[in-house]
CSV table of C-alpha atoms and ligand atoms in Angstrom, one decimal:
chain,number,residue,atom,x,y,z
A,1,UNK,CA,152.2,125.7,109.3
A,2,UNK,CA,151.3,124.6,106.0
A,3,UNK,CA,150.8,121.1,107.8
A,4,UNK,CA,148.9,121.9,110.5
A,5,UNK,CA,146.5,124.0,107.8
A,6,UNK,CA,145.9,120.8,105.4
A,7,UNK,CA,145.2,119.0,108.8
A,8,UNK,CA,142.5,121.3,109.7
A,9,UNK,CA,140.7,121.0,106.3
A,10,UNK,CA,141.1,117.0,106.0
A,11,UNK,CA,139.1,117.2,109.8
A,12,UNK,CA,136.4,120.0,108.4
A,13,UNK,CA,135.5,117.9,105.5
A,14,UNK,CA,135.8,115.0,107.4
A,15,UNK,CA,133.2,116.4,110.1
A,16,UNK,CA,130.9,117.0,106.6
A,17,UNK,CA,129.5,113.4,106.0
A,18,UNK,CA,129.5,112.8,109.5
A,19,UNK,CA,127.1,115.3,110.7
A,20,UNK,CA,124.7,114.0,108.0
A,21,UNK,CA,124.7,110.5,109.1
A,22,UNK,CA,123.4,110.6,112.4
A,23,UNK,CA,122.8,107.0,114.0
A,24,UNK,CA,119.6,106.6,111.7
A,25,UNK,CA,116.4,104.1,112.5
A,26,UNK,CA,117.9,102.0,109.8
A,27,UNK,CA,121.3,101.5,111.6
A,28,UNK,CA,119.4,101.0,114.9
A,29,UNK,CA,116.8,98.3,113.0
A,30,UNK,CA,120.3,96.5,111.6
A,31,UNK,CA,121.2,96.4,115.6
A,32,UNK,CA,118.5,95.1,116.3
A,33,UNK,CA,117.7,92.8,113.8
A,34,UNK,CA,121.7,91.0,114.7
A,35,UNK,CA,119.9,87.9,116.1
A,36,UNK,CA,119.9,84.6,114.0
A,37,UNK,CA,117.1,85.8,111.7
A,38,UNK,CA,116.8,82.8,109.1
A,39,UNK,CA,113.9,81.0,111.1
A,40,UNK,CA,111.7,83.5,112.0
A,41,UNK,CA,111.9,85.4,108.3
A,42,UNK,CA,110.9,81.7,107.0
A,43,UNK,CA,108.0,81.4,109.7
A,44,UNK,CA,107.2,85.1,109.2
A,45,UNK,CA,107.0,84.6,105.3
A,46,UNK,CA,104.7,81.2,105.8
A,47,UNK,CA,102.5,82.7,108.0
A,48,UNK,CA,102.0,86.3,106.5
A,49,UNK,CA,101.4,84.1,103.2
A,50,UNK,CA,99.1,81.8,104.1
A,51,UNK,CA,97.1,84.9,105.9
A,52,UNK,CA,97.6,87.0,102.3
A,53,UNK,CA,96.0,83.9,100.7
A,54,UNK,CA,93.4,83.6,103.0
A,55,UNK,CA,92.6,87.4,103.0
A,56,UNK,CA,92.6,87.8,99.4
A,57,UNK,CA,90.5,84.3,98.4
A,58,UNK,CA,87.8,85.7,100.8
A,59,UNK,CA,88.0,89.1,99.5
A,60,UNK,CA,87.5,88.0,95.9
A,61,UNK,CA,84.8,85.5,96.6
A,62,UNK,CA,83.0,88.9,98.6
A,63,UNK,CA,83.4,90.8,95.6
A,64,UNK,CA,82.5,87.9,92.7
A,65,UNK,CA,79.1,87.5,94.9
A,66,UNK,CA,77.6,91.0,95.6
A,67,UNK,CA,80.3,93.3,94.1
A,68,UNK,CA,82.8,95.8,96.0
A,69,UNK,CA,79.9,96.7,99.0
A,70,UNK,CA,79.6,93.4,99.9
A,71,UNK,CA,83.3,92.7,100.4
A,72,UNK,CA,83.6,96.1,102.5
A,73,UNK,CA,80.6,94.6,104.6
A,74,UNK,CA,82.6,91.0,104.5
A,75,UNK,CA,85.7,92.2,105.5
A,76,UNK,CA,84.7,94.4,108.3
A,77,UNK,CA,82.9,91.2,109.6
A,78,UNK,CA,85.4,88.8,108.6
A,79,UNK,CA,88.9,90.3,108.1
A,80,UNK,CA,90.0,90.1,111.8
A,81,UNK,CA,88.8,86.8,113.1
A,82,UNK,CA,90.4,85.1,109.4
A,83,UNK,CA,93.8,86.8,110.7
A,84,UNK,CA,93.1,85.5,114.6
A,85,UNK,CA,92.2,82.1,113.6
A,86,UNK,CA,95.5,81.7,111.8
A,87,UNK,CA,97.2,83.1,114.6
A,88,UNK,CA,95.9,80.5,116.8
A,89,UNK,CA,96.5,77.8,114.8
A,90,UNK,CA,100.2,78.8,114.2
A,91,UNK,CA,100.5,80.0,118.3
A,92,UNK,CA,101.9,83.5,117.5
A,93,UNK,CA,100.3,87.1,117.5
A,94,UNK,CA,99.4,88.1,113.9
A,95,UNK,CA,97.7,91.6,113.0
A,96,UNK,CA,97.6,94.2,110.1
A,97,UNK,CA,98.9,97.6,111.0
A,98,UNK,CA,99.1,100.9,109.3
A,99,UNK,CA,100.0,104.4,109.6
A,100,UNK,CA,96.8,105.2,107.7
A,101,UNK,CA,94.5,102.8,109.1
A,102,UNK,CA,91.2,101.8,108.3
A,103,UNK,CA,89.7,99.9,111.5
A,104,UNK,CA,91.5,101.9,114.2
A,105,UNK,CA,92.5,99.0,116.0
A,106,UNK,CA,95.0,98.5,113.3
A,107,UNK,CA,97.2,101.5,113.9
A,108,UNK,CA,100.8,100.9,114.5
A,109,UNK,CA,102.6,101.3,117.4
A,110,UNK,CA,105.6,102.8,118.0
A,111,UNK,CA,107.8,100.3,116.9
A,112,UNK,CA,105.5,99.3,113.9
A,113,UNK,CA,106.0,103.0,112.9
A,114,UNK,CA,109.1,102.6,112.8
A,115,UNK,CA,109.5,99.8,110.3
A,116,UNK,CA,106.9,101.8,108.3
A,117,UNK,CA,108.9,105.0,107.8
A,118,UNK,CA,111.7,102.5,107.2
A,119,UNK,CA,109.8,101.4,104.3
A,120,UNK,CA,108.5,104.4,102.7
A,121,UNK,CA,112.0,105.6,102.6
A,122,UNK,CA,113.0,102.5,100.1
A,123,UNK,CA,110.4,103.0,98.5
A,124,UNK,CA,111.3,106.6,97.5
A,125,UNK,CA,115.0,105.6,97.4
A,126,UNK,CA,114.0,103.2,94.7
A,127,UNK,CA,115.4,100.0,97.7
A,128,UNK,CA,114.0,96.8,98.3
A,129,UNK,CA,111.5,96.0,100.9
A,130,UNK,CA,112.8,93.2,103.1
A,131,UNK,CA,111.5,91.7,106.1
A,132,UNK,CA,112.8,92.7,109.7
A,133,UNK,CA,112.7,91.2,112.7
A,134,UNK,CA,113.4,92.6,116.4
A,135,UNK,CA,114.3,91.0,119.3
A,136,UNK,CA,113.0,92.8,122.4
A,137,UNK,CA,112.9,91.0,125.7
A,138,UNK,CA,111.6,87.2,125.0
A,139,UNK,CA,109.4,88.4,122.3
A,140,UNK,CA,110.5,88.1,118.7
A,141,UNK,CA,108.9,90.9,116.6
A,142,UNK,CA,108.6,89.7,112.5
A,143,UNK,CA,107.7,92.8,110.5
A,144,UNK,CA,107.1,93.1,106.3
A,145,UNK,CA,105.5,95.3,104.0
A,146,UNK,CA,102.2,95.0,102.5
A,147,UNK,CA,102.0,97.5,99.0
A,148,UNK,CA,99.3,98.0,97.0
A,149,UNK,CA,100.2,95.6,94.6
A,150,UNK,CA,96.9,95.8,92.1
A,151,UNK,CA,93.8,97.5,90.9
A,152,UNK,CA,91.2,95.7,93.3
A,153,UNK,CA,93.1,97.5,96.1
A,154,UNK,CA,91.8,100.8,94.8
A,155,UNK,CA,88.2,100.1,94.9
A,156,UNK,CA,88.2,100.7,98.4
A,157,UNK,CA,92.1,102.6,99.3
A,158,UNK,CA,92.3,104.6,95.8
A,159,UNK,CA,91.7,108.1,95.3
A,160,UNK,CA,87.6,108.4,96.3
A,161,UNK,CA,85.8,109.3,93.1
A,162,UNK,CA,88.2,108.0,90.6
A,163,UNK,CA,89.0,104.4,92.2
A,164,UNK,CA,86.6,104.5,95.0
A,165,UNK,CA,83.1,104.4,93.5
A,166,UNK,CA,81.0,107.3,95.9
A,167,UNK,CA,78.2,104.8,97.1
A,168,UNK,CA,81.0,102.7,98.4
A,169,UNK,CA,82.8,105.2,99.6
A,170,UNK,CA,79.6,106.1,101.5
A,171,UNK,CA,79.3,102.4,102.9
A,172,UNK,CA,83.2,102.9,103.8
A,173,UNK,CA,82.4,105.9,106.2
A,174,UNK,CA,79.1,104.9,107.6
A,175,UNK,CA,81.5,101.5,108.5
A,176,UNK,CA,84.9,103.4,109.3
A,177,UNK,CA,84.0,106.8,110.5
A,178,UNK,CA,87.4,107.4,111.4
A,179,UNK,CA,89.3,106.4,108.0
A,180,UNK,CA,92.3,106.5,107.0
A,181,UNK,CA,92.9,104.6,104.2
A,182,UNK,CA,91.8,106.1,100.7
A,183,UNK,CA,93.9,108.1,98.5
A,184,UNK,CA,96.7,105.3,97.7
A,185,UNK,CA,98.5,104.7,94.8
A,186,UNK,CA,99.8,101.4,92.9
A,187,UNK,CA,103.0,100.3,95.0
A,188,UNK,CA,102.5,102.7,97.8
A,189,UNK,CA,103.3,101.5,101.1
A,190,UNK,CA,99.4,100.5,102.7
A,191,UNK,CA,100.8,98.6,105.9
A,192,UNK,CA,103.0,95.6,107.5
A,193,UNK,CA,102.5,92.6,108.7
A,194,UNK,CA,103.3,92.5,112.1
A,195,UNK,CA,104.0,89.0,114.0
A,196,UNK,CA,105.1,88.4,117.4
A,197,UNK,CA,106.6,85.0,118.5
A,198,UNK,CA,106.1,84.1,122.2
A,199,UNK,CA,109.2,83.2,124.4
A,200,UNK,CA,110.5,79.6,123.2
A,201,UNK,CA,108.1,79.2,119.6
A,202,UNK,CA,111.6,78.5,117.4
A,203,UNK,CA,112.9,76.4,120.7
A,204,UNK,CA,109.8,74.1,120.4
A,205,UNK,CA,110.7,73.6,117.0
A,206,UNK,CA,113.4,72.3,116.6
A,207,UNK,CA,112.7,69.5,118.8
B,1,HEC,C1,86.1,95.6,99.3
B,1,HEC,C2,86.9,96.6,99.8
B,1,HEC,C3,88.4,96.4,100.1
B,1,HEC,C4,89.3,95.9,99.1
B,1,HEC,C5,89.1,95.6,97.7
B,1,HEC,C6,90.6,95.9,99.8
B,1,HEC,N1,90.4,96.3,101.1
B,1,HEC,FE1,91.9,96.5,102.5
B,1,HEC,N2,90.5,96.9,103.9
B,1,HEC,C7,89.1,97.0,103.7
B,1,HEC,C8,88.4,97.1,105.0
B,1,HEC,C9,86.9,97.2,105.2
B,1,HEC,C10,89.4,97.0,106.0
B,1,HEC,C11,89.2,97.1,107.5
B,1,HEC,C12,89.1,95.6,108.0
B,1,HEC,C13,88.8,95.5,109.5
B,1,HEC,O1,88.0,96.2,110.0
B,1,HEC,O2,89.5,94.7,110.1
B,1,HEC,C14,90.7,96.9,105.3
B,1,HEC,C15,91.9,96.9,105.9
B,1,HEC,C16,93.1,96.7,105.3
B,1,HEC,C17,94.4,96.6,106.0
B,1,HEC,C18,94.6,96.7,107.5
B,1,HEC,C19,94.9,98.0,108.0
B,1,HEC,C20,93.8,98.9,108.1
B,1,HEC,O3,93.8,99.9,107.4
B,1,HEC,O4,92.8,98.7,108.9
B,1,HEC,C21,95.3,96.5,105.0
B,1,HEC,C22,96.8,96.4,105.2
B,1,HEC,C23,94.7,96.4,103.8
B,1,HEC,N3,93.3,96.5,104.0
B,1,HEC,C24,95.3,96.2,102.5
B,1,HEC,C25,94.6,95.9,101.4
B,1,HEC,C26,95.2,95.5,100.1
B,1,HEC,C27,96.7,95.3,100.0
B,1,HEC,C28,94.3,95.2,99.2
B,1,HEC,C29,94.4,94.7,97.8
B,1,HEC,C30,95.0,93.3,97.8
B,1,HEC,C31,93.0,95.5,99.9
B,1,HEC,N4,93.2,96.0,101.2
B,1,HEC,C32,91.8,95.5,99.3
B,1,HEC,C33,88.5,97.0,102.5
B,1,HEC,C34,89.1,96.5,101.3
C-alpha cells in the first residue's frame, strides 16, 4: 500500500514538467535543422554580410548627402534591387523579412514566423541568437536575426517623435502607407535574413 502510494506520487510529479514541455517550435527547428549545417551557416553568414555591408554603405552615403529623407527615398528605390543583385550574383534567393514590416513585400511567411518568435523568445530569455537552417524538400532554408544594433536605426524604426523626426515620419507614410516598422528599441528583434539555396548549390561547390 504504502508502495503503490509513493508510486502514484513519483508519476504525478513526474506528469508536472511534462505537461509544460510540449514538443515546442524550438525542438521542432533542432529536427529540422539535423542536416550537415556547417556549409550553408558559412554561405549564409557571407552572403547576409556582404548584403549588411552593402545595405548599410548605401544607407550612410543616403544619409551623409541629403540627410535621413533622402535615405528613406534611397532605400525605397534602392534597398530591393541592392539585395536581388547580390542574390544573383551568389545564385540563391535573398530577402529581408519581418513581422513588422515596412514594404509589405517583406512580411514573413509562415516558416519565417517561425524563426522570428524563435528569436524574440532568446531575446527575452536573455539566449543567443544563432543562425538556423531548414531543410524542406530540395530547398535549403538559411535564416538569422537582424537587431537593431544602433542609433541610425531609430531615425526611421524608433519611437515616432522622439527618434523618428515628424517630417520624416510624414515622408515614411506618404512612402509606406501600410507601416509597420516604428516603435523599436536598441537590440529588439527588427527582422531575419532569409536565404534559400536551390537544389544542388553546396553540390556544385565542392567540385
Ligand atoms: C533612412 C531611413 C532608414 C534607416 C536609417 C534604416 N532603415 Fe530599415 N528600412 C527603411 C525603409 C524605407 C525600408 C523599406 C525598404 C523597401 O521598401 O525595400 C526599410 C526596411 C528594413 C528592413 C526590411 C523589412 C521591412 O520592414 O520592410 C529591415 C530588416 C530593416 N529596414 C532594418 C534596418 C536596420 C537594422 C537599420 C539600422 C542599421 C535600418 N533599417 C535603418 C528605412 C530605414
Amino acid at each position: 500500500m504504502r508502495f503503490t502510494l509513493l508510486l502514484f506520487f513519483v508519476l504525478l510529479v513526474g506528469c508536472g514538467p511534462q505537461d509544460d514541455s510540449r514538443p515546442s517550435e524550438s525542438e521542432r527547428m533542432d529536427i529540422e535543422a539535423e542536416i550537415d549545417t556547417t556549409a550553408v551557416v558559412s554561405a549564409g553568414q557571407e552572403i547576409s554580410g556582404a548584403a549588411f555591408q552593402t545595405l548599410s554603405r548605401n544607407l550612410q552615403q543616403a544619409v551623409k548627402e541629403g540627410g535621413v529623407k533622402n535615405a528613406l527615398e534611397f532605400c525605397n528605390v534602392r534597398a530591393m534591387p541592392l539585395t536581388d543583385s547580390l542574390a544573383a550574383h551568389y545564385g540563391i534567393k535573398l530577402r529581408r523579412a519581418s513581422h513588422q514590416p515596412r514594404n509589405p513585400v517583406n512580411r514573413a511567411d509562415s516558416l519565417e514566423m517561425e524563426t522570428i518568435k524563435e528569436y524574440i523568445r532568446k531575446i527575452e530569455q536573455g539566449g543567443e541568437l544563432k543562425p538556423v537552417t531548414y531543410a524542406r524538400g530540395n530547398t535549403i532554408t538559411y535564416h538569422a536575426p537582424i537587431r537593431i544594433p544602433g542609433q541610425l536605426c531609430l531615425n526611421c524604426h524608433g519611437s515616432p517623435g522622439t527618434d523618428i523626426a515628424q517630417s520624416d515620419l510624414k515622408t515614411i507614410q506618404e512612402l509606406y502607407p501600410e507601416d509597420e516598422a516604428t516603435g523599436f528599441e536598441m537590440g529588439e528583434l527588427r527582422g531575419i535574413w532569409s536565404i534559400q539555396f536551390p537544389p544542388g548549390h553546396f553540390d556544385q561547390q565542392d567540385e
